[in-house]
Amino acid sequence: MTALTEELKLGLDAPICLTWELTYACNLACVHCLSSSGRRDPRELSTDEAKAVIDEMRDLQVFYVNIGGGEPMIRPDFFELVEYATSNGVGVKFSTNGSRISPERAVQLAGMDYLDIQISIDGADAATNDRVRGEGSFQTAIDAMENLQAADFGPFKISVVVTRENIGQLDDFQALADHYGAELRLTRLRPSGRGIDSWHELHPLPEQQVDLYHWLLAHPQTLTGDSFFHLNALGDENLPGLNLCGAGRVVCLIDPVGDVYACPFVLHDDFKAGNVRDSGGFGHVWKASELFTELREPQSAGACASCGQFDACQGGCMAAKFFTGMPLDGPDPECVSGHGEVALSGIGIEARPQSTSNHSKPVPVALGATRV
């Protein structure tokens, strides 16, 4: 294990990656949405409160913030907040379904500095993608990519959550990214939000995990957000990136109402560290919360100690364990040695925690609708 990994386990003065969900409002209803987005929360941070958070990021020297939702471009003050952040030296990367990136908006985005865009798709064709993200969503994303390319935005990112349905399309995703001069970003499917109900049907099968590991080794330029480190137990060669769970150590999430969670995939009261509206703001939560202090303590290998692969995979993903009902010191549910599968077989549905933040709409709204 590298000295850098050991140092990062103790936490940093500011997060490497701060994810900020600006709104729970969304015009899609993706079956794996980690925040169960759909309806706007009336307690959302106001424009002034959001700017105060950005001021804290500047003072903490946060290099960039990863803005998401929901669909962040639905917020009327989206461009005002992005411009405020970038003018204060805080770079912005935002994830979008592309539905609000018209030709005119693409030109506006292309004229902004310190801005990166991720267009989300979950299939290299409409049939695969739309089963997860909703009818018409693939073409909407393609239209957004065409608009960004026409506006000379530059190399945006195409972001894909890997599932058992699309894992055979990795080469097609790469070809799509190459066509638009974009970068491909693959992330792991977690059983968070609405993903709690869809994970068991969508997460990659064991043999697909092996294929994914070898594909990633052969494509080191592919971005992953360090989300596949559990695959390192498959061989002697580690995937590029940090080999650890960074929750509360190097990453965290701020939700639309200002609650701060250990990572974007554990939106549950058990992993809520505080709120930016509390005394001391975000800086106090990051530096002094009891939860983050606990997460930065040395962690036991627990049930993985006897495996011999703990240094390779670090026990896997905390969120994946928690929302499948596994103990946090147990094996990852997708453990490539099979230990997670065995452990899962003894856990009933009733033992799986449910997200304490659900903003799903009773009836999914058609793509392009504006009701929030």
CSV table of N, CA, C and O in Angstrom, one decimal, residues 11 24 32 41-43 88 107 113 117 145 154 156 163 200 247 255 265 279 290 319-320 335 350 364-365:
chain,number,residue,atom,x,y,z
A,11,GLY,N,-7.5,11.8,6.1
A,11,GLY,CA,-8.3,13.0,5.8
A,11,GLY,C,-7.5,14.1,5.4
A,11,GLY,O,-6.3,14.2,5.7
A,24,TYR,N,-33.1,18.5,-6.2
A,24,TYR,CA,-33.7,17.2,-6.4
A,24,TYR,C,-34.7,17.2,-7.5
A,24,TYR,O,-35.2,16.1,-7.9
A,32,HIS,N,-31.9,3.8,-11.4
A,32,HIS,CA,-30.8,3.6,-10.4
A,32,HIS,C,-30.4,4.9,-9.8
A,32,HIS,O,-29.3,5.0,-9.1
A,41,ASP,N,-37.2,20.0,-3.5
A,41,ASP,CA,-37.4,20.1,-2.0
A,41,ASP,C,-37.6,21.6,-1.7
A,41,ASP,O,-36.7,22.4,-2.0
A,42,PRO,N,-38.7,22.0,-1.1
A,42,PRO,CA,-38.9,23.5,-0.8
A,42,PRO,C,-37.9,24.1,0.1
A,42,PRO,O,-37.8,25.3,0.2
A,43,ARG,N,-37.1,23.2,0.8
A,43,ARG,CA,-36.1,23.7,1.7
A,43,ARG,C,-34.7,24.0,1.1
A,43,ARG,O,-33.7,24.3,1.7
A,88,ASN,N,-14.6,32.9,-8.6
A,88,ASN,CA,-14.0,32.8,-7.3
A,88,ASN,C,-12.9,31.7,-7.3
A,88,ASN,O,-12.4,31.3,-6.2
A,107,VAL,N,-23.6,27.3,-26.6
A,107,VAL,CA,-22.7,28.4,-26.9
A,107,VAL,C,-22.4,29.2,-25.6
A,107,VAL,O,-21.2,29.6,-25.4
A,113,ASP,N,-15.2,29.8,-18.5
A,113,ASP,CA,-13.9,29.2,-18.1
A,113,ASP,C,-14.1,28.3,-16.9
A,113,ASP,O,-15.0,28.4,-16.2
A,117,ILE,N,-18.2,19.4,-18.3
A,117,ILE,CA,-19.6,18.9,-18.4
A,117,ILE,C,-19.5,17.4,-18.6
A,117,ILE,O,-18.7,16.9,-19.4
A,145,MET,N,-24.8,16.4,-27.0
A,145,MET,CA,-23.5,16.3,-27.5
A,145,MET,C,-23.2,16.9,-28.8
A,145,MET,O,-22.2,17.6,-29.0
A,154,GLY,N,-15.3,21.8,-26.6
A,154,GLY,CA,-14.1,21.1,-26.3
A,154,GLY,C,-14.4,19.7,-25.7
A,154,GLY,O,-15.6,19.2,-25.8
A,156,PHE,N,-15.8,17.4,-23.6
A,156,PHE,CA,-16.7,17.1,-22.5
A,156,PHE,C,-16.5,15.6,-22.1
A,156,PHE,O,-15.8,14.9,-22.8
A,163,THR,N,-23.6,-1.5,-15.9
A,163,THR,CA,-24.6,-2.5,-15.5
A,163,THR,C,-24.4,-3.7,-16.3
A,163,THR,O,-23.7,-3.8,-17.3
A,200,HIS,N,-30.0,-5.5,-7.6
A,200,HIS,CA,-30.0,-6.9,-7.7
A,200,HIS,C,-30.2,-7.4,-9.1
A,200,HIS,O,-29.8,-8.5,-9.5
A,247,ALA,N,-14.7,8.1,1.6
A,247,ALA,CA,-15.8,8.7,2.2
A,247,ALA,C,-15.4,9.4,3.5
A,247,ALA,O,-14.8,8.8,4.4
A,255,ASP,N,-26.1,18.1,-0.1
A,255,ASP,CA,-27.4,17.9,-0.8
A,255,ASP,C,-28.1,19.2,-0.9
A,255,ASP,O,-27.7,20.2,-0.5
A,265,PHE,N,-23.0,8.3,-2.3
A,265,PHE,CA,-23.7,7.1,-2.4
A,265,PHE,C,-24.3,6.6,-1.1
A,265,PHE,O,-24.9,5.5,-1.0
A,279,SER,N,-23.9,26.3,12.7
A,279,SER,CA,-22.8,27.2,13.1
A,279,SER,C,-21.4,26.6,12.6
A,279,SER,O,-21.1,25.5,12.8
A,290,GLU,N,-18.2,14.5,14.2
A,290,GLU,CA,-17.9,13.2,14.8
A,290,GLU,C,-17.8,12.1,13.8
A,290,GLU,O,-17.0,11.2,13.8
A,319,ALA,N,-20.8,2.1,0.8
A,319,ALA,CA,-22.2,2.2,0.4
A,319,ALA,C,-22.8,0.9,-0.1
A,319,ALA,O,-24.0,0.6,0.2
A,320,ALA,N,-22.1,0.2,-0.9
A,320,ALA,CA,-22.5,-1.1,-1.5
A,320,ALA,C,-22.8,-2.1,-0.3
A,320,ALA,O,-23.8,-2.8,-0.4
A,335,CYS,N,-17.7,-8.8,-4.1
A,335,CYS,CA,-16.3,-9.3,-3.9
A,335,CYS,C,-16.0,-10.3,-5.0
A,335,CYS,O,-16.7,-11.2,-5.3
A,350,GLU,N,-35.8,-7.7,4.0
A,350,GLU,CA,-36.2,-6.8,5.1
A,350,GLU,C,-35.0,-6.2,5.9
A,350,GLU,O,-35.1,-5.3,6.6
A,364,PRO,N,-43.8,9.1,-13.1
A,364,PRO,CA,-42.7,9.7,-13.8
A,364,PRO,C,-43.2,10.7,-14.8
A,364,PRO,O,-44.2,10.5,-15.5
A,365,VAL,N,-42.4,11.8,-14.9
A,365,VAL,CA,-42.8,12.9,-15.9
A,365,VAL,C,-42.1,12.6,-17.2
A,365,VAL,O,-40.9,12.2,-17.2
